[in-house]
mmCIF file of N, CA and C in Angstrom:
data_model
loop_
_atom_site.group_PDB
_atom_site.id
_atom_site.type_symbol
_atom_site.label_atom_id
_atom_site.label_comp_id
_atom_site.label_asym_id
_atom_site.label_seq_id
_atom_site.Cartn_x
_atom_site.Cartn_y
_atom_site.Cartn_z
ATOM 1 N N MET A 9 -18.116 5.570 -1.582
ATOM 2 C CA MET A 9 -17.432 4.373 -2.029
ATOM 3 C C MET A 9 -18.271 3.165 -1.591
ATOM 4 N N THR A 10 -18.494 2.266 -2.511
ATOM 5 C CA THR A 10 -19.269 1.073 -2.203
ATOM 6 C C THR A 10 -18.398 0.039 -1.506
ATOM 7 N N ASN A 11 -19.054 -0.951 -0.919
ATOM 8 C CA ASN A 11 -18.305 -2.021 -0.261
ATOM 9 C C ASN A 11 -17.410 -2.747 -1.249
ATOM 10 N N LYS A 12 -17.886 -2.930 -2.462
ATOM 11 C CA LYS A 12 -17.099 -3.605 -3.492
ATOM 12 C C LYS A 12 -15.832 -2.809 -3.812
ATOM 13 N N GLU A 13 -15.960 -1.485 -3.893
ATOM 14 C CA GLU A 13 -14.806 -0.625 -4.164
ATOM 15 C C GLU A 13 -13.808 -0.664 -3.008
ATOM 16 N N ARG A 14 -14.320 -0.711 -1.761
ATOM 17 C CA ARG A 14 -13.443 -0.803 -0.595
ATOM 18 C C ARG A 14 -12.646 -2.102 -0.608
ATOM 19 N N VAL A 15 -13.325 -3.194 -0.927
ATOM 20 C CA VAL A 15 -12.648 -4.492 -0.974
ATOM 21 C C VAL A 15 -11.588 -4.491 -2.063
ATOM 22 N N THR A 16 -11.897 -3.917 -3.199
ATOM 23 C CA THR A 16 -10.941 -3.841 -4.301
ATOM 24 C C THR A 16 -9.727 -3.011 -3.885
ATOM 25 N N ALA A 17 -9.956 -1.867 -3.249
ATOM 26 C CA ALA A 17 -8.850 -1.015 -2.795
ATOM 27 C C ALA A 17 -8.020 -1.743 -1.738
ATOM 28 N N PHE A 18 -8.681 -2.436 -0.814
ATOM 29 C CA PHE A 18 -7.954 -3.184 0.206
ATOM 30 C C PHE A 18 -7.130 -4.300 -0.422
ATOM 31 N N SER A 19 -7.680 -4.955 -1.421
ATOM 32 C CA SER A 19 -6.962 -6.011 -2.126
ATOM 33 C C SER A 19 -5.699 -5.457 -2.785
ATOM 34 N N GLU A 20 -5.805 -4.289 -3.397
ATOM 35 C CA GLU A 20 -4.643 -3.647 -4.015
ATOM 36 C C GLU A 20 -3.598 -3.297 -2.955
ATOM 37 N N LEU A 21 -4.052 -2.792 -1.814
ATOM 38 C CA LEU A 21 -3.139 -2.452 -0.732
ATOM 39 C C LEU A 21 -2.447 -3.703 -0.195
ATOM 40 N N TYR A 22 -3.183 -4.766 -0.056
ATOM 41 C CA TYR A 22 -2.617 -6.037 0.403
ATOM 42 C C TYR A 22 -1.554 -6.538 -0.581
ATOM 43 N N ASP A 23 -1.863 -6.453 -1.870
ATOM 44 C CA ASP A 23 -0.901 -6.880 -2.888
ATOM 45 C C ASP A 23 0.376 -6.047 -2.832
ATOM 46 N N LEU A 24 0.238 -4.744 -2.597
ATOM 47 C CA LEU A 24 1.413 -3.880 -2.479
ATOM 48 C C LEU A 24 2.252 -4.256 -1.263
ATOM 49 N N LEU A 25 1.596 -4.580 -0.142
ATOM 50 C CA LEU A 25 2.338 -5.008 1.047
ATOM 51 C C LEU A 25 3.087 -6.302 0.790
ATOM 52 N N ALA A 26 2.431 -7.243 0.142
ATOM 53 C CA ALA A 26 3.079 -8.518 -0.182
ATOM 54 C C ALA A 26 4.268 -8.262 -1.100
ATOM 55 N N PHE A 27 4.082 -7.393 -2.096
ATOM 56 C CA PHE A 27 5.165 -7.035 -3.007
ATOM 57 C C PHE A 27 6.332 -6.435 -2.236
ATOM 58 N N TYR A 28 6.030 -5.524 -1.311
ATOM 59 C CA TYR A 28 7.073 -4.864 -0.526
ATOM 60 C C TYR A 28 7.888 -5.883 0.260
ATOM 61 N N TYR A 29 7.219 -6.763 0.968
ATOM 62 C CA TYR A 29 7.937 -7.713 1.815
ATOM 63 C C TYR A 29 8.716 -8.756 1.013
ATOM 64 N N GLU A 30 8.259 -9.059 -0.184
ATOM 65 C CA GLU A 30 8.956 -10.044 -1.014
ATOM 66 C C GLU A 30 10.096 -9.428 -1.823
ATOM 67 N N ASN A 31 9.971 -8.145 -2.162
ATOM 68 C CA ASN A 31 10.909 -7.527 -3.102
ATOM 69 C C ASN A 31 11.587 -6.260 -2.596
ATOM 70 N N ARG A 32 11.540 -5.983 -1.316
ATOM 71 C CA ARG A 32 12.020 -4.684 -0.840
ATOM 72 C C ARG A 32 13.497 -4.435 -1.089
ATOM 73 N N ASP A 33 14.287 -5.475 -1.272
ATOM 74 C CA ASP A 33 15.718 -5.290 -1.535
ATOM 75 C C ASP A 33 16.063 -5.377 -3.017
ATOM 76 N N GLN A 34 15.068 -5.493 -3.857
ATOM 77 C CA GLN A 34 15.273 -5.645 -5.294
ATOM 78 C C GLN A 34 15.029 -4.315 -6.013
ATOM 79 N N PRO A 35 15.681 -4.099 -7.126
ATOM 80 C CA PRO A 35 15.410 -2.878 -7.900
ATOM 81 C C PRO A 35 14.018 -2.945 -8.537
ATOM 82 N N VAL A 36 13.414 -1.784 -8.718
ATOM 83 C CA VAL A 36 12.098 -1.689 -9.368
ATOM 84 C C VAL A 36 12.200 -0.723 -10.541
ATOM 85 N N GLU A 37 11.157 -0.680 -11.332
ATOM 86 C CA GLU A 37 11.119 0.241 -12.467
ATOM 87 C C GLU A 37 11.222 1.675 -11.947
ATOM 88 N N SER A 38 11.854 2.524 -12.707
ATOM 89 C CA SER A 38 12.097 3.900 -12.263
ATOM 90 C C SER A 38 10.811 4.700 -12.050
ATOM 91 N N ASN A 39 9.740 4.347 -12.736
ATOM 92 C CA ASN A 39 8.489 5.096 -12.596
ATOM 93 C C ASN A 39 7.568 4.507 -11.525
ATOM 94 N N PHE A 40 8.015 3.488 -10.801
ATOM 95 C CA PHE A 40 7.209 2.856 -9.762
ATOM 96 C C PHE A 40 7.436 3.560 -8.431
ATOM 97 N N ASN A 41 6.382 4.140 -7.866
ATOM 98 C CA ASN A 41 6.484 4.829 -6.586
ATOM 99 C C ASN A 41 5.578 4.110 -5.582
ATOM 100 N N PHE A 42 6.158 3.199 -4.823
ATOM 101 C CA PHE A 42 5.428 2.374 -3.866
ATOM 102 C C PHE A 42 4.648 3.225 -2.871
ATOM 103 N N TYR A 43 5.317 4.187 -2.257
ATOM 104 C CA TYR A 43 4.681 4.985 -1.213
ATOM 105 C C TYR A 43 3.542 5.839 -1.753
ATOM 106 N N GLU A 44 3.669 6.311 -2.958
ATOM 107 C CA GLU A 44 2.594 7.089 -3.579
ATOM 108 C C GLU A 44 1.356 6.218 -3.771
ATOM 109 N N LYS A 45 1.553 5.002 -4.242
ATOM 110 C CA LYS A 45 0.433 4.082 -4.444
ATOM 111 C C LYS A 45 -0.227 3.723 -3.113
ATOM 112 N N VAL A 46 0.586 3.452 -2.090
ATOM 113 C CA VAL A 46 0.046 3.118 -0.777
ATOM 114 C C VAL A 46 -0.724 4.305 -0.204
ATOM 115 N N GLU A 47 -0.173 5.496 -0.339
ATOM 116 C CA GLU A 47 -0.848 6.684 0.183
ATOM 117 C C GLU A 47 -2.199 6.893 -0.488
ATOM 118 N N LYS A 48 -2.266 6.746 -1.796
ATOM 119 C CA LYS A 48 -3.538 6.906 -2.513
ATOM 120 C C LYS A 48 -4.576 5.909 -2.019
ATOM 121 N N LEU A 49 -4.147 4.664 -1.788
ATOM 122 C CA LEU A 49 -5.082 3.650 -1.303
ATOM 123 C C LEU A 49 -5.494 3.933 0.141
ATOM 124 N N CYS A 50 -4.582 4.419 0.957
ATOM 125 C CA CYS A 50 -4.928 4.781 2.335
ATOM 126 C C CYS A 50 -5.972 5.902 2.343
ATOM 127 N N VAL A 51 -5.778 6.890 1.495
ATOM 128 C CA VAL A 51 -6.735 7.989 1.400
ATOM 129 C C VAL A 51 -8.098 7.444 0.951
ATOM 130 N N LYS A 52 -8.068 6.592 -0.032
ATOM 131 C CA LYS A 52 -9.299 5.997 -0.550
ATOM 132 C C LYS A 52 -10.037 5.222 0.546
ATOM 133 N N LEU A 53 -9.280 4.552 1.405
ATOM 134 C CA LEU A 53 -9.867 3.742 2.467
ATOM 135 C C LEU A 53 -10.025 4.519 3.782
ATOM 136 N N ASN A 54 -9.735 5.818 3.743
ATOM 137 C CA ASN A 54 -9.859 6.687 4.903
ATOM 138 C C ASN A 54 -8.984 6.197 6.064
ATOM 139 N N MET A 55 -7.733 5.870 5.748
ATOM 140 C CA MET A 55 -6.780 5.402 6.750
ATOM 141 C C MET A 55 -5.625 6.389 6.842
ATOM 142 N N ASP A 56 -5.057 6.531 8.026
ATOM 143 C CA ASP A 56 -3.929 7.429 8.244
ATOM 144 C C ASP A 56 -2.671 6.815 7.633
ATOM 145 N N PHE A 57 -2.136 7.452 6.603
ATOM 146 C CA PHE A 57 -0.985 6.940 5.872
ATOM 147 C C PHE A 57 0.245 6.815 6.754
ATOM 148 N N ASP A 58 0.543 7.836 7.553
ATOM 149 C CA ASP A 58 1.732 7.799 8.403
ATOM 150 C C ASP A 58 1.635 6.690 9.449
ATOM 151 N N TYR A 59 0.473 6.534 10.035
ATOM 152 C CA TYR A 59 0.286 5.473 11.023
ATOM 153 C C TYR A 59 0.355 4.103 10.350
ATOM 154 N N PHE A 60 -0.152 4.006 9.128
ATOM 155 C CA PHE A 60 -0.080 2.762 8.363
ATOM 156 C C PHE A 60 1.384 2.375 8.139
ATOM 157 N N LYS A 61 2.195 3.347 7.688
ATOM 158 C CA LYS A 61 3.633 3.085 7.471
ATOM 159 C C LYS A 61 4.301 2.648 8.768
ATOM 160 N N GLU A 62 3.972 3.323 9.860
ATOM 161 C CA GLU A 62 4.569 2.982 11.152
ATOM 162 C C GLU A 62 4.148 1.577 11.601
ATOM 163 N N THR A 63 2.879 1.272 11.454
ATOM 164 C CA THR A 63 2.355 -0.019 11.895
ATOM 165 C C THR A 63 2.971 -1.170 11.123
ATOM 166 N N PHE A 64 3.132 -1.007 9.810
ATOM 167 C CA PHE A 64 3.662 -2.074 8.969
ATOM 168 C C PHE A 64 5.167 -1.942 8.735
ATOM 169 N N LYS A 65 5.788 -1.007 9.446
ATOM 170 C CA LYS A 65 7.243 -0.803 9.386
ATOM 171 C C LYS A 65 7.755 -0.643 7.943
ATOM 172 N N LEU A 66 7.099 0.277 7.235
ATOM 173 C CA LEU A 66 7.466 0.525 5.834
ATOM 174 C C LEU A 66 8.521 1.613 5.751
#
């Protein structure tokens, strides 16, 4: 993975976190799986998904 790809993946992860904190009590589309998207980005960035959830209190 190139540095550009890492930054892009991190940007997507950041956007998902912002979305979560702004909209966590709101309904979402039925096909939207927040945790699945976060997990894929964590894997892409070589980060521990469970520790990420714990750290950001997701």
